[in-house]
Each structure stands twice: as C-alpha cells, then as structure tokens.
Tab-separated table of C-alpha atoms and ligand atoms in Angstrom:
chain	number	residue	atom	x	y	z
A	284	UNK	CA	42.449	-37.870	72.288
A	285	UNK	CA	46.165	-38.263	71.103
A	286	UNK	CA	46.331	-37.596	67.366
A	287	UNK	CA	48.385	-35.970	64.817
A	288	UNK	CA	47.479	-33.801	62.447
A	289	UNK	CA	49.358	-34.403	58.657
A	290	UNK	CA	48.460	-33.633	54.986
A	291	UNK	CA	46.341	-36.136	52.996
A	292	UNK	CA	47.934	-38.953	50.930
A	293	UNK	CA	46.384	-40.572	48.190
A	294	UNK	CA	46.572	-43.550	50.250
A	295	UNK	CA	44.495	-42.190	52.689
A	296	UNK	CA	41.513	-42.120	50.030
A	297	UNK	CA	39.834	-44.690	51.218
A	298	UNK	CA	39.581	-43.906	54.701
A	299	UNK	CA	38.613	-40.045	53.668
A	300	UNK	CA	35.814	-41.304	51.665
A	301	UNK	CA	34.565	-43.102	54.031
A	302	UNK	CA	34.159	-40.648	56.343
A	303	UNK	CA	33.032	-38.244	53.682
A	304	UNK	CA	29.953	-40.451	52.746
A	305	UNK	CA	28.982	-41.194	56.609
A	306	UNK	CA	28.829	-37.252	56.916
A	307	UNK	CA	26.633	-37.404	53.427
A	308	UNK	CA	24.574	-39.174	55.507
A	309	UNK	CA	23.776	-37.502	58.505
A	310	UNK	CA	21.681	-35.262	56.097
A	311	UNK	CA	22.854	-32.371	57.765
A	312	UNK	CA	26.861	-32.071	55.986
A	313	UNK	CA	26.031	-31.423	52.641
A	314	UNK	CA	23.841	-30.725	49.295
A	315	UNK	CA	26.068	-33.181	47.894
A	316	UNK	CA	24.620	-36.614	47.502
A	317	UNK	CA	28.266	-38.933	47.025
A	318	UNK	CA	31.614	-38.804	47.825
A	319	UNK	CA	33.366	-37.910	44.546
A	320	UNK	CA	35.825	-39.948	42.858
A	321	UNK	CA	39.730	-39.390	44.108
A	322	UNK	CA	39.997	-37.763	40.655
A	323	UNK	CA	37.221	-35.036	40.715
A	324	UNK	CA	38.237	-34.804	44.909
A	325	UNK	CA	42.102	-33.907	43.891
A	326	UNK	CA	40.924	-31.443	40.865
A	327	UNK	CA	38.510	-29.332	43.268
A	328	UNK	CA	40.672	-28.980	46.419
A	329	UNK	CA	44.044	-27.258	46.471
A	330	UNK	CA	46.904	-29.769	46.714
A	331	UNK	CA	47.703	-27.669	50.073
A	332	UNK	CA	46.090	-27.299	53.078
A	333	UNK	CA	44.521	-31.218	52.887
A	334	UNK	CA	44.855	-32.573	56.120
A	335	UNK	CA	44.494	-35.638	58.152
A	336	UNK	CA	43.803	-36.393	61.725
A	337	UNK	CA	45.392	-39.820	62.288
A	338	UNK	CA	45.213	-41.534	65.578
A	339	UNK	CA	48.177	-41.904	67.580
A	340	UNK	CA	47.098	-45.025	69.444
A	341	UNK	CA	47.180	-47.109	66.472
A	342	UNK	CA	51.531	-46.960	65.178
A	343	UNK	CA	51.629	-49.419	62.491
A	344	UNK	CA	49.162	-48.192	59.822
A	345	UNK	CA	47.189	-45.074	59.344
A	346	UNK	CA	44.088	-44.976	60.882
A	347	UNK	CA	41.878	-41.888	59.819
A	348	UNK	CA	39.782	-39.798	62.200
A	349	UNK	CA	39.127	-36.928	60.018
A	350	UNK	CA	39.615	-35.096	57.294
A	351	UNK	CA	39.724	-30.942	55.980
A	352	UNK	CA	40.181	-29.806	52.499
A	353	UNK	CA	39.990	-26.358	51.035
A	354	UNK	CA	38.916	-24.967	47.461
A	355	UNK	CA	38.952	-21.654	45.798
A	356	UNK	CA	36.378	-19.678	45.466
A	357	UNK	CA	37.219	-17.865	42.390
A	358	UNK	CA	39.513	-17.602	39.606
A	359	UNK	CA	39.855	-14.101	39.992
A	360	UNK	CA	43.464	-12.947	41.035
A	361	UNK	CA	42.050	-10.620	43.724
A	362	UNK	CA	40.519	-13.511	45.556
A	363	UNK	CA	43.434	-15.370	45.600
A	364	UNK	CA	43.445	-15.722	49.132
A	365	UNK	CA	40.005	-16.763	50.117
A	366	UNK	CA	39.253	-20.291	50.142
A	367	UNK	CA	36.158	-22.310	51.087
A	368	UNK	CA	36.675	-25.721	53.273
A	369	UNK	CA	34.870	-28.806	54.334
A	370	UNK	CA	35.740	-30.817	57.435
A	371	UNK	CA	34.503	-34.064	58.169
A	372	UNK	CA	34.912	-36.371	61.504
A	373	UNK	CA	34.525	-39.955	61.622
A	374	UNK	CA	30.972	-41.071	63.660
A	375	UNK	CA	33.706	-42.987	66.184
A	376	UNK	CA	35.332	-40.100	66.863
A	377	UNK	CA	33.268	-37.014	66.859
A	378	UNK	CA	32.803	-34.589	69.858
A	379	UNK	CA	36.179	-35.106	71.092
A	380	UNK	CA	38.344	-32.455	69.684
A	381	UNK	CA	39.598	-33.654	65.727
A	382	UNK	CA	37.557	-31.464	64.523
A	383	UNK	CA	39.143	-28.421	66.437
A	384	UNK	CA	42.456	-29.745	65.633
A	385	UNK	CA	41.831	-29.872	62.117
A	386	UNK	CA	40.686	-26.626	61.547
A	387	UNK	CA	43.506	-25.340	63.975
A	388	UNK	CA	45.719	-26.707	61.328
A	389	UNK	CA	43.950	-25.449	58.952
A	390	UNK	CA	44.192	-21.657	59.915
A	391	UNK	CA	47.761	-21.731	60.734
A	392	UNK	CA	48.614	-23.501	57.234
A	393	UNK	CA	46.229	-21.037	55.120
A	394	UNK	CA	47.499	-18.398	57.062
A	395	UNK	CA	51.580	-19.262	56.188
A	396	UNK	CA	50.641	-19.521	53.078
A	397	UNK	CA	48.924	-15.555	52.933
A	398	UNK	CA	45.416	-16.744	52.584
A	399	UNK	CA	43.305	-14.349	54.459
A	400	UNK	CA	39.655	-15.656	54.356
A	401	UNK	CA	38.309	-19.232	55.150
A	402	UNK	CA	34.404	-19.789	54.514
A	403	UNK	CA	31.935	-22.189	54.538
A	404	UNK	CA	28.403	-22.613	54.170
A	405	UNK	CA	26.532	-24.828	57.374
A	406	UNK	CA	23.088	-26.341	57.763
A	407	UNK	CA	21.738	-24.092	60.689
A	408	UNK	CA	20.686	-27.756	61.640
A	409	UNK	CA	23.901	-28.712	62.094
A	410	UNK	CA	25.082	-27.143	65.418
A	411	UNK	CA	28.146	-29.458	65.873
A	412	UNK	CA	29.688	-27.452	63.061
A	413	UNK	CA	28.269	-23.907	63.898
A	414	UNK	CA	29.777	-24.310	67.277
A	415	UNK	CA	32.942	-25.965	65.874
A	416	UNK	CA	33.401	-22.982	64.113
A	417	UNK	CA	32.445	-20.142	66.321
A	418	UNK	CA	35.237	-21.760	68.931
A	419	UNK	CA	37.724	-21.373	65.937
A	420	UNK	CA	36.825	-17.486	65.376
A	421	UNK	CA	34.271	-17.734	62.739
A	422	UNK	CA	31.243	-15.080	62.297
A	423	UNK	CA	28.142	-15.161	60.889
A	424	UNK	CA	28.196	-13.578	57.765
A	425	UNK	CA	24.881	-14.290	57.416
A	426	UNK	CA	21.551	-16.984	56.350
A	427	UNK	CA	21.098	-17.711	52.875
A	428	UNK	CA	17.435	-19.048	52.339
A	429	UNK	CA	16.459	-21.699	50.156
A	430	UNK	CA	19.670	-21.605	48.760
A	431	UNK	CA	20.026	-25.043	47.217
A	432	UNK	CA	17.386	-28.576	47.343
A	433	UNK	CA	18.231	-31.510	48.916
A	434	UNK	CA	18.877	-34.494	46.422
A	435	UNK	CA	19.137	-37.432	48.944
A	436	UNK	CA	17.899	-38.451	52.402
A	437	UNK	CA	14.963	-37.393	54.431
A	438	UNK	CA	14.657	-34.144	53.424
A	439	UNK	CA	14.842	-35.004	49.483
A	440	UNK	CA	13.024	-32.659	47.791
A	441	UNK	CA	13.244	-29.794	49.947
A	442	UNK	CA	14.591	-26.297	49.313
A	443	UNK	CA	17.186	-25.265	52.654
A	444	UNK	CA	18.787	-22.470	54.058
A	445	UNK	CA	22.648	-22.440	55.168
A	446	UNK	CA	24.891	-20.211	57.381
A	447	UNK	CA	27.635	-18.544	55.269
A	448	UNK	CA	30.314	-18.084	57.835
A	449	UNK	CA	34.021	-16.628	57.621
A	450	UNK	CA	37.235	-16.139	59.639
A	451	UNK	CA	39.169	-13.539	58.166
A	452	UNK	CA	42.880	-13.586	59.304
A	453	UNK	CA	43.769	-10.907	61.668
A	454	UNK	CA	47.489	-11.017	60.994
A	455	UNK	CA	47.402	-11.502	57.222
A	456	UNK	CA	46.321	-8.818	54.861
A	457	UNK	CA	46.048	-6.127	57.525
B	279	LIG	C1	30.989	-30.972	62.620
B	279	LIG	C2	32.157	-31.867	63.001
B	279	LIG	C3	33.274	-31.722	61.965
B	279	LIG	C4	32.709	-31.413	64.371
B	279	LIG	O1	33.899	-32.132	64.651
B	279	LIG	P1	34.164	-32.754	66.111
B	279	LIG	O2	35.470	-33.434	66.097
B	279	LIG	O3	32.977	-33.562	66.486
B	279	LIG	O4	34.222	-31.427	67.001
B	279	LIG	P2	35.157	-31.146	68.257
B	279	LIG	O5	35.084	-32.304	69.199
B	279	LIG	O6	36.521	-30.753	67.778
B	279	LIG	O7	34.424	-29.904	68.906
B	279	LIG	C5	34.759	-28.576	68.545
B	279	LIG	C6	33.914	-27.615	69.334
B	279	LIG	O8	32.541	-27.751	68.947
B	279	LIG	C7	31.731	-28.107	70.053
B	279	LIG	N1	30.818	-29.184	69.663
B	279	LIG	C8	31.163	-30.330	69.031
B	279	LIG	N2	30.063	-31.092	68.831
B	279	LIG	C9	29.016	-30.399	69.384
B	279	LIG	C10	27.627	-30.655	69.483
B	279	LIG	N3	27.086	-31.788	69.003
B	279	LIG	N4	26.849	-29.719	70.089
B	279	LIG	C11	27.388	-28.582	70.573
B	279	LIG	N5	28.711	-28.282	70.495
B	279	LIG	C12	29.505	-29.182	69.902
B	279	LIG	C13	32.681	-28.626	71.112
B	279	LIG	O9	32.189	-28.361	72.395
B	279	LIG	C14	33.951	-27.889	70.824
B	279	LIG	O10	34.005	-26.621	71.442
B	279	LIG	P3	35.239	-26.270	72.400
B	279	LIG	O11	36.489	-26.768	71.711
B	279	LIG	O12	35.188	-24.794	72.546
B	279	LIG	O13	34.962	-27.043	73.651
B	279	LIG	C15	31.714	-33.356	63.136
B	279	LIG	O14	30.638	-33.442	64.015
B	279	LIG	C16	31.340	-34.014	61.803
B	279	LIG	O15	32.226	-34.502	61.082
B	279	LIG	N6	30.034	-34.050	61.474
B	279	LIG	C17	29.569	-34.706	60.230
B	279	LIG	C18	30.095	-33.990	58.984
B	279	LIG	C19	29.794	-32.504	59.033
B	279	LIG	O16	28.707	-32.092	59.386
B	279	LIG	N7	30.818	-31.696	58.656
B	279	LIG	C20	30.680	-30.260	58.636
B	279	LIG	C21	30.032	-29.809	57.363
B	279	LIG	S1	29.720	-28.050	57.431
C-alpha cells in the first residue's frame, strides 16, 4: 500500500493510541494493560526515532496506519546505543507491509544516529511480529520463561514467556 513514513506529532496522539490499545488487546502485544497518557508516552520514548506510517490515499488530514517508538535501555553511558522498540499496526491495515516499513525506518534512523542495537521482547504467540522481525534481520537471542504475568485479557493471571530478539547494526560500531 502507498504510505509514507514520518516522525510522530503530538497531534498524531490520538490516532497512536488508538492503535496502541487495539494491539493491548489482541492479548498477544504486550504485559501492559493501557495505553499511557501522551505525558508518560513522550517521557519513556526518545524524542527521535518516533515514527508514523500515514496513508497516502487520504491528502487532506493525517490518517495513521502505524506507529514505532524506541526507549533506552539503560542509563549507563556504555549502552548508549542500544535501544528497545515497540511497533504497532492498525487492525485495518495489518499484513500488508507498514509494519516492514516502519521498522525499515527505524533501522536506517537508529543507525544515522550511531545506535548499534535494537531489541525487543515478543510473545512466542505472536508470530506476526517474530516473522516481522526475522525479515528485518533480527535473531533470537533467546526465550525468557515466565518472565512477567498477564494483568488483562484472557490469559489474566498467567505467568508467560517472551522472545528477546536483537538486530545489531553491521555497519555501526564495527
Ligand atoms: C506485528 C505487526 C506490527 C506486524 O505488522 P504488519 O504491518 O502486519 O506486518 P507486514 O505486513 O509489514 O509484514 C512484515 C513481514 O511479516 C510477515 N507477516 C506479517 N504478518 C504475518 C502473519 N500473521 N503470519 C506470518 N507472517 C506474517 C509478512 O509476510 C512480512 O514478511 P515479508 O516482508 O518478508 O514478506 C502487526 O501485526 C501488529 O501491529 N500487531 C498488533 C500489535 C503487536 O503485536 N505489535 C508487536 C508487539 S511485539
């Protein structure tokens, strides 16, 4: 589909949201049980590397297909340049490449900016993202077990395992 990929706006809140809490719940995103506020959202992410994927069919207003964010992982000054990221696809428009695009923008603008590891921790349920991210170069680092419990949903209650997986930049930090 025709789309372009830009950084976030706070206007674009809404929208992001949105599509954050539909992804809460399919049960198979996230521990976390809400969207946060735009406040706590803009403290945890890095004011970089936030992206959009608005659709190109629609010119006079913004219409949101997805979303990516990063955060850091530590406050140490030797991990400067290994982030963690979430990426999140409206229902409407999943399976048909926003996802790809916004992690494809995601590498190259981590990567400009000298950041030389992107993680994330998946739901081995959730095979959209495991083979969203293999296609983008991610590896297995390996399966944490009953890492975290579920607060919400179905599987309230219950103690899961996720896949911690990384891309580690082949042209930074070599
Ligand atoms: C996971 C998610 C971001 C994927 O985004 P998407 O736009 O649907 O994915 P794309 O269409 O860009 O597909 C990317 C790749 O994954 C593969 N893929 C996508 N959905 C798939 C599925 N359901 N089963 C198997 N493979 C799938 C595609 O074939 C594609 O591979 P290719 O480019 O080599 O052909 C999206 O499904 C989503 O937002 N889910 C809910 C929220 C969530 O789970 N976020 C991730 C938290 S870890």
């Amino acid at each position: 589909m025709s789309l372009t990929v830009t950084a976030m706006e706070p206007g674009h809140w809404p929208q992001v949201e949105s599509i954050f809490r539909a992804g809460i719940e399919t049960g198979h995103a996230t521990f976390e049980s809400a969207a946060p506020t735009w406040e706590r959202f803009d403290a945890s992410h890095l004011a970089t590397h936030r992206v959009v994927a608005l659709d190109d069919a629609v010119l006079d207003a913004d219409v949101v297909l997805g979303w990516a964010a990063v955060s850091a992982v530590s406050a140490r000054e030797v991990y400067a340049g290994v982030v963690e990221h979430s990426v999140y696809v409206s229902d409407a428009a999943r399976g048909r490449g926003v996802g790809r695009a916004l992690l494809e923008s995601l590498v190259a603008s981590t990567e400009a900016a000298g950041i030389w590891t992107i993680q994330s921790s998946v739901f081995p349920e959730n095979v959209a993202s495991l083979a969203l991210h293999r296609a983008l170069g991610f590896r297995e680092v390996g399966r944490r077990q009953r890492i975290a419990r579920m607060t919400h949903g179905e599987l309230a209650g219950r103690w899961r395992d996720t896949v911690l997986l990384e891309r580690r930049s082949a042209v930074v930090g070599r």
